[in-house]
XYZ file of C-alpha atoms in Angstrom:
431
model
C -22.956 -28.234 11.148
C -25.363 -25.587 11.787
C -24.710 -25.678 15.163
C -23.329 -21.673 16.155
C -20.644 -22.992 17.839
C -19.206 -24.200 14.989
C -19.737 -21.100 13.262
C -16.856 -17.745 12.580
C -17.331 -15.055 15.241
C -17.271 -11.673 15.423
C -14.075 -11.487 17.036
C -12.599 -14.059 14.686
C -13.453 -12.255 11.369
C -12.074 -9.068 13.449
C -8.947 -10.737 13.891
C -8.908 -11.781 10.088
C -9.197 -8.394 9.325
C -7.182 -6.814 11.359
C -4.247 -9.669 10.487
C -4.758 -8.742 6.566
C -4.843 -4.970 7.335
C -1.702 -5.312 8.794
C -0.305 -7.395 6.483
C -1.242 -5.174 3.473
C 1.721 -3.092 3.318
C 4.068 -6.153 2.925
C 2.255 -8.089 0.938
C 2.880 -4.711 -1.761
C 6.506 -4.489 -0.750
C 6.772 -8.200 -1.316
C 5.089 -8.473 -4.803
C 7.408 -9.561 -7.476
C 10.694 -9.527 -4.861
C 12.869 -12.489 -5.065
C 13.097 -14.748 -2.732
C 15.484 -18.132 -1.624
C 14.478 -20.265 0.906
C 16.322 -23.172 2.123
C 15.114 -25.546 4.015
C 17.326 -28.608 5.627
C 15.978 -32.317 5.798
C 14.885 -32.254 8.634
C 12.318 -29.469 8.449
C 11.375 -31.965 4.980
C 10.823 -34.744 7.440
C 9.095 -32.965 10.164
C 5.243 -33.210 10.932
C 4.457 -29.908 9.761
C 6.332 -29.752 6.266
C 3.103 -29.978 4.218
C 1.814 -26.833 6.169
C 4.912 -25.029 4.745
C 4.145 -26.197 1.546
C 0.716 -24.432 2.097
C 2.680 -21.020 3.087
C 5.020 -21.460 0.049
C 1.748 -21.706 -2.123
C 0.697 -18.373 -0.377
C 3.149 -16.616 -1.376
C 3.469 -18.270 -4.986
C 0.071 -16.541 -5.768
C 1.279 -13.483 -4.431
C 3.530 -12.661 -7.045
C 6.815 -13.498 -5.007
C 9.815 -15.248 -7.207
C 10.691 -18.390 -5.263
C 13.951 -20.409 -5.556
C 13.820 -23.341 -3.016
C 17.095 -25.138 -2.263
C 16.320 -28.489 0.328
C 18.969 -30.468 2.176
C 18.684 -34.411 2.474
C 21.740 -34.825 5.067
C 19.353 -36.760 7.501
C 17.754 -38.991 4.834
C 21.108 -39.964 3.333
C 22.709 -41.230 6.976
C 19.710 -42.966 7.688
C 20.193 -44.750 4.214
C 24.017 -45.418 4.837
C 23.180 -46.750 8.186
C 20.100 -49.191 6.208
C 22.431 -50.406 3.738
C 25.495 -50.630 6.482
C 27.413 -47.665 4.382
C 29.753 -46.048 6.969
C 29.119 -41.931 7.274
C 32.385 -40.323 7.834
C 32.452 -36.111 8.128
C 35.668 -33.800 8.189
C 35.130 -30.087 9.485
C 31.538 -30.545 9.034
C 31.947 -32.022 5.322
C 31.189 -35.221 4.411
C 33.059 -37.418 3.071
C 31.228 -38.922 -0.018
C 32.565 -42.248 -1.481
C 31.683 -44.133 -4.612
C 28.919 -45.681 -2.638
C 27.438 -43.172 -0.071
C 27.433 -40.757 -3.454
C 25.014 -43.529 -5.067
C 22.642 -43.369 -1.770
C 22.699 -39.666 -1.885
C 22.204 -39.769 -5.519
C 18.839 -42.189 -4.759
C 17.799 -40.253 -1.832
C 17.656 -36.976 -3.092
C 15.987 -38.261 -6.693
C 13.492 -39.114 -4.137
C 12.747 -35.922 -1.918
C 13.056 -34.034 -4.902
C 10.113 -35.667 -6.841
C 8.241 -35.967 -3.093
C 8.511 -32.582 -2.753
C 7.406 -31.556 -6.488
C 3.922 -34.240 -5.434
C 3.501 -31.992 -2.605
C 3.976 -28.884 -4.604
C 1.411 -30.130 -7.256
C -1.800 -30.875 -5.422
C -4.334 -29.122 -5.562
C -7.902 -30.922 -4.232
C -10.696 -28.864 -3.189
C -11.493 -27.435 -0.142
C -7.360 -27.973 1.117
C -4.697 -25.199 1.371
C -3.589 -25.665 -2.066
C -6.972 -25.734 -4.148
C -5.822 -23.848 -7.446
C -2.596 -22.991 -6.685
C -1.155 -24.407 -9.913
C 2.545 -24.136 -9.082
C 4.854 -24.946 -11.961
C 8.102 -26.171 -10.626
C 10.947 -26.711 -12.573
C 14.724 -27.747 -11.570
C 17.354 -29.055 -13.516
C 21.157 -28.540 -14.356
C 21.490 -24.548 -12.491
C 24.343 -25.358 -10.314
C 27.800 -26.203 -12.069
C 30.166 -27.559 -8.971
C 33.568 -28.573 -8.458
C 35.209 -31.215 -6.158
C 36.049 -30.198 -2.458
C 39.047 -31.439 -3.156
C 41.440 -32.699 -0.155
C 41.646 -31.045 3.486
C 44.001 -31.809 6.175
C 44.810 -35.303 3.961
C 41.263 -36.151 3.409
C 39.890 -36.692 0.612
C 36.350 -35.634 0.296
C 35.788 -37.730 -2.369
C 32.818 -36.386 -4.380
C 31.722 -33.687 -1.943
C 31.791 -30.395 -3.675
C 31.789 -26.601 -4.392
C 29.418 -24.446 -5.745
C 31.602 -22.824 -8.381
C 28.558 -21.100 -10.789
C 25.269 -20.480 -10.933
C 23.136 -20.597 -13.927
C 21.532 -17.211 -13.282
C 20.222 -16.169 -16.375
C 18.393 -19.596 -16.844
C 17.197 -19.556 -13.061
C 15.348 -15.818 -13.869
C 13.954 -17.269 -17.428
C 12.180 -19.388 -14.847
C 11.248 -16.925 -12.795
C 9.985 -14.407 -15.074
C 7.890 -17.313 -16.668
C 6.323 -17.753 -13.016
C 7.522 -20.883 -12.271
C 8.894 -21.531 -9.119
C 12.451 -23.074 -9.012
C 13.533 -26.399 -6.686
C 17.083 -26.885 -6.086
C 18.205 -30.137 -5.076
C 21.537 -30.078 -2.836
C 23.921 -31.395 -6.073
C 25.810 -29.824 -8.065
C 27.544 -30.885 -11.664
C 30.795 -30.306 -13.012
C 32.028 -29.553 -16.444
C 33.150 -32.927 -16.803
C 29.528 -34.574 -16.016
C 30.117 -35.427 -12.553
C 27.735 -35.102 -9.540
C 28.780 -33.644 -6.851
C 27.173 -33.767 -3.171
C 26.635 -30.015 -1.877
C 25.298 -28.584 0.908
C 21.650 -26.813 0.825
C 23.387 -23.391 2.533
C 26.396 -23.571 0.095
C 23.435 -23.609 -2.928
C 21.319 -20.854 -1.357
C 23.525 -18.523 -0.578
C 25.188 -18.397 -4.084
C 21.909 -18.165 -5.831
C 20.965 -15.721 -3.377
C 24.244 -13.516 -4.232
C 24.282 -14.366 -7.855
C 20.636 -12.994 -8.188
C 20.681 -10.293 -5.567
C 17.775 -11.685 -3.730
C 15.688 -9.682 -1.821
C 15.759 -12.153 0.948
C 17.903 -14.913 2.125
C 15.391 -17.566 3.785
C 16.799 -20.224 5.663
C 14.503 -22.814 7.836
C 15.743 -25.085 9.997
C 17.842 -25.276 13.971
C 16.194 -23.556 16.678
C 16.949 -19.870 16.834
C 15.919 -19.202 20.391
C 19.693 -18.278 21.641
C 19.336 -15.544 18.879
C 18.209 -12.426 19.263
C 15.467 -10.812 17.044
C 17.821 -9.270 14.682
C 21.161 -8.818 14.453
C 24.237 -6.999 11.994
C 26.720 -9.080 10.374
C 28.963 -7.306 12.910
C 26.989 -8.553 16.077
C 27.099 -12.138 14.720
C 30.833 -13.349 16.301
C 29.109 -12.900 19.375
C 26.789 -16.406 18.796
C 26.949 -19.236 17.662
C 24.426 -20.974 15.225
C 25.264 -23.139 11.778
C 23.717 -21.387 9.121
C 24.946 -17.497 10.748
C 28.542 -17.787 8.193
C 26.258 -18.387 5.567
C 24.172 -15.687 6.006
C 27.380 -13.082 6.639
C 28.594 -14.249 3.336
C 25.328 -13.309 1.515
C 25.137 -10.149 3.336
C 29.033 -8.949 2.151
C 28.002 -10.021 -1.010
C 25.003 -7.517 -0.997
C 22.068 -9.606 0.459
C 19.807 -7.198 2.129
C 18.302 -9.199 4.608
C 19.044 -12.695 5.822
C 16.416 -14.649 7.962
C 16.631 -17.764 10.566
C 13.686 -19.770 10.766
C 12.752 -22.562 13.511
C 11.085 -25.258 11.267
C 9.158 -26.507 14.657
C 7.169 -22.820 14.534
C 4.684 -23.864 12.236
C 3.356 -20.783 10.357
C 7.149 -19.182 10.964
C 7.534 -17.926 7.066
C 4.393 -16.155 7.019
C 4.211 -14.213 10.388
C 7.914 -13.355 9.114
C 7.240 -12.032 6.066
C 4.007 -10.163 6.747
C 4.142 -8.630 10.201
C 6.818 -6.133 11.333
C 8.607 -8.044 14.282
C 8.093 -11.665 13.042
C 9.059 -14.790 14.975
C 12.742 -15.566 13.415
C 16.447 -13.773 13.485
C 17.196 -11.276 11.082
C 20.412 -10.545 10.212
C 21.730 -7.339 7.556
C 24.570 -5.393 7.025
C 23.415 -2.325 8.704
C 21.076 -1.793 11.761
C 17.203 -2.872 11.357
C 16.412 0.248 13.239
C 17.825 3.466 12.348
C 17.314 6.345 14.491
C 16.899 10.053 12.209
C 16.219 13.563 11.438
C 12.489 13.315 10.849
C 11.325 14.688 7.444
C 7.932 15.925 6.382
C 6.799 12.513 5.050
C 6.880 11.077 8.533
C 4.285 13.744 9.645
C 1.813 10.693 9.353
C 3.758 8.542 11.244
C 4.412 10.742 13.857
C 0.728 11.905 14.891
C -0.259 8.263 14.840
C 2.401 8.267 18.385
C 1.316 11.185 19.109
C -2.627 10.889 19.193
C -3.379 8.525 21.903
C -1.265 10.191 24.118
C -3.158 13.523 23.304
C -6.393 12.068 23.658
C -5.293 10.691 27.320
C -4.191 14.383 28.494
C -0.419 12.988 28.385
C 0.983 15.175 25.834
C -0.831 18.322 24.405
C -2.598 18.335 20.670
C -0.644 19.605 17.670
C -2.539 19.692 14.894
C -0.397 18.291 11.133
C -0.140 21.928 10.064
C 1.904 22.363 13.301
C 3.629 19.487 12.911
C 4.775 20.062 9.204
C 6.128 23.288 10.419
C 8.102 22.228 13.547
C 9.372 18.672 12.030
C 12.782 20.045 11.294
C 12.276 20.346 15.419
C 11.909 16.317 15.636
C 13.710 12.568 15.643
C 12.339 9.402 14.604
C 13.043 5.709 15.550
C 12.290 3.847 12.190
C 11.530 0.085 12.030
C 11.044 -1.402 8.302
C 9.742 2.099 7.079
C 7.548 2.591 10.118
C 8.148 5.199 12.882
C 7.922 3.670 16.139
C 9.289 6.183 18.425
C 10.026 10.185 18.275
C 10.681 13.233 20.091
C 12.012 16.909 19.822
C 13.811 19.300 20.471
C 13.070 23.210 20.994
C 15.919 25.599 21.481
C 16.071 28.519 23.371
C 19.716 29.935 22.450
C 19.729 33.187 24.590
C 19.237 30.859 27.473
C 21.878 28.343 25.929
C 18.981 25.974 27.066
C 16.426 23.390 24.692
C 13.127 21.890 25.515
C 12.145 18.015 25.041
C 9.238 17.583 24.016
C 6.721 15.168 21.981
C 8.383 11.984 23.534
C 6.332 9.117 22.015
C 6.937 5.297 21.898
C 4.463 3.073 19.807
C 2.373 1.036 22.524
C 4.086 -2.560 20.648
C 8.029 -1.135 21.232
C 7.393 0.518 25.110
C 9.505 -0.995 28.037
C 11.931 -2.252 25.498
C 14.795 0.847 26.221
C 14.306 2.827 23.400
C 12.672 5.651 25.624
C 16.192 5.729 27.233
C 18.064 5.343 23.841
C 16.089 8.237 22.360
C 16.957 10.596 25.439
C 20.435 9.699 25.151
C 20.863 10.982 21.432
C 18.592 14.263 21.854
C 20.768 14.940 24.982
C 24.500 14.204 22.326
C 22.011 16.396 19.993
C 21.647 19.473 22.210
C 25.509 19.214 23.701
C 26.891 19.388 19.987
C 24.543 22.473 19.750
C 26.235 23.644 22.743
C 22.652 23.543 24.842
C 23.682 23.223 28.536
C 20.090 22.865 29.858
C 17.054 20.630 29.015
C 13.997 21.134 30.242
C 10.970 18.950 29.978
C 7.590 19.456 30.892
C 5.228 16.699 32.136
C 1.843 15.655 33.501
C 2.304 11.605 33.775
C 5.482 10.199 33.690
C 7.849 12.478 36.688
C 9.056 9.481 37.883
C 10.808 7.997 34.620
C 12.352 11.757 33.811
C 13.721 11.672 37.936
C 15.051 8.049 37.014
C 16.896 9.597 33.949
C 19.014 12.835 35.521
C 16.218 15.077 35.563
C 15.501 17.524 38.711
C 12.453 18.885 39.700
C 12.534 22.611 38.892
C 10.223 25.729 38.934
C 8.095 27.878 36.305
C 10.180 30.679 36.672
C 13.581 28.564 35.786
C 12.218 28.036 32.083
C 13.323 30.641 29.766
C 10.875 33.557 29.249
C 9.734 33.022 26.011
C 8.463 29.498 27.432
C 7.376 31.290 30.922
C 4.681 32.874 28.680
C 3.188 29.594 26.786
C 3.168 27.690 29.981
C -0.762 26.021 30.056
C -1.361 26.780 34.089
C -4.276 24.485 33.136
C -2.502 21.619 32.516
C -0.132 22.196 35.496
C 2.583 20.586 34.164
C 5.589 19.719 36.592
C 9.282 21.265 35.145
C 12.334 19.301 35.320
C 15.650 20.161 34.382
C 19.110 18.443 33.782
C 22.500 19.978 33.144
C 23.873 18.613 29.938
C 27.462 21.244 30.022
């Protein structure tokens, strides 16, 4: 064991660091936010389930408000098949009978109390040494039959039709952690079979969750994130249960793939993650920069100065000319900006201080950001932008622009040019 092979390296505790460093600024955001996460039966069969019992740990002792709603529709057909119990579905619902509602009744008794074993240990020297989870569940949903569609009866498939909110954040404010089986009860004492989705996403709306977590199908067809406007466009089974939430004032909605192991934590604490996201409004919001992004900004801004692209402004500059600029903003970080310098007697405007971060480059948003400084300086009623550039002549040409002479910039600019920095001058009619 002493061998130094088998000992950390430099680069690996730089990569530690570097990963928490990162993740500091979500793990604050995070602390004390509510969270559901549902999680179908087959991510509770799969190989790595017990490593997402580790990540659920994780963010147990990070102060995060869990409600975790499983699904068992896997276990329960494999049970029905055992014991020779036909498994009939209508419109995606199944059709529980006196006897498949006794197997479901078994099956998820079982995966509920597995799941609370895996939530409780805690050995040395394993993931969840002194995590101490309490987990509690018990009568939070109140559900009402299904009823009959198209002539079927569904039997004792149900509806969510309440949620016990009140007792679910007793639990939460006590720290425990809160494991939803998919059943459901009904005034009259009956069980009712539910769906894990159905569950979430009425806790979720009931308790104004900060995020909607669900885990499960592949997500690959999706893209990164998406608004509940975009979503008619694919097609995945849990993306009508996250619109719903959404409408009903969910923030943010996330798609997991239950075969990337680690998903939940590389979603929740870096700032593109690995799943789908889907909100209301757009992820990215393009702005009027204000003086608190001044920070943001010269963190673009720098390594482009320091490489001779762009010329140095120092912040006391930049506070004063911010009015001047326009940020991309992704989860409360500027990732790309530029600006705008009018020159009204010439009816003309400079671009300038065009920055993408190094992480979001060669993804379009160079071309996006032109496009709205160019709708910027036609509202003002600008008919010429200039630019002026050292490195990057080609992309401006590939964008509208045309090579164009010192003497073509308005005055006022003709006397600030750097003839050090011999920058090249293009130009492109706007009016």
């Amino acid at each position: 064991m002493n061998s130094s092979s088998q000992q950390p390296t430099d680069a690996h505790f730089a990569t530690t660091t570097s990963w928490f460093r990162a993740a500091a600024p979500y793990i604050h955001a995070h602390s004390g936010a509510t969270f559901v996460i549902a999680f179908d039966g087959e991510t509770v069969a799969a190989d790595n389930f017990d490593h997402l019992i580790h990540d659920l740990a994780i963010l147990n002792s990070l102060d995060i408000r869990l409600v975790l709603v499983f699904g068992a529709r896997p276990q329960i057909e494999a049970k029905c098949e055992k014991l020779g119990v036909a498994v009939k579905y209508h419109q995606g619902l199944r059709i529980t009978d006196d006897a498949s509602l006794q197997i479901a009744r078994a099956v998820v008794g079982d995966l509920r109390i597995a799941i609370e074993s895996k939530l409780s240990f805690g050995l040395p020297h394993t993931p969840m040494a002194d995590s101490r989870i309490r987990c509690v569940s018990g009568n939070l949903v109140t559900a009402r039959p299904a009823g009959i569609i198209d002539g079927i009866d569904l039997g004792h498939t149900g509806e969510v039709r309440r949620i016990d909110a009140e007792g679910i954040q007793q639990q939460l404010t006590s720290g425990n952690l809160v494991l939803l089986p998919p059943l459901g009860y009904s005034l009259t004492g009956e069980i009712f079979n539910l769906s894990a989705e159905s569950i979430a996403t009425a806790v979720a709306t009931r308790l104004q969750a900060d995020k909607l977590i669900f885990i499960g199908q592949s997500n690959e067809s999706l893209p990164r994130e998406i608004t509940i406007q975009q979503t008619k466009d694919y097609d995945h089974p849990s993306l009508n249960a996250a619109v719903t939430a959404c409408k009903a004032g969910v923030s943010r909605v996330h798609l997991l793939d239950r075969s990337v192991d680690g998903a939940l934590l590389q979603e929740l604490f870096s700032r593109d993650g690995v799943g789908t996201l889907i909100s209301a409004t757009s992820f990215e919001t393009t702005r009027q920069a204000n003086i608190e992004d001044v920070g943001g900004i010269l963190e673009l801004l720098q390594p482009l100065e320091q490489s001779g692209v762009l010329v140095k402004r120092s912040r006391e500059l930049l506070e004063r000319e911010i009015d001047h600029f326009t940020v991309m903003e992704r989860d409360g970080t500027v990732v790309a900006c530029a600006a705008l310098y009018p020159y009204p007697e010439n009816n003309a405007a400079e671009l300038a201080c065009m920055a993408i971060s190094s992480d979001y480059r060669h993804q379009g948003r160079g071309k996006q950001l032109l496009n709205i400084l160019e709708k910027q300086a036609i509202a003002a009623g600008w008919g010429t932008l200039y630019v002026l550039t050292t490195q990057t002549a080609h992309w401006f040409l590939e964008h509208g622009f045309q090579a164009s002479a010192i003497s073509d910039l308005p005055m006022q600019k003709q006397a600030l040019y750097n003839y050090q920095r011999n920058s090249i001058v293009f130009r492109k009619q706007l009016l």
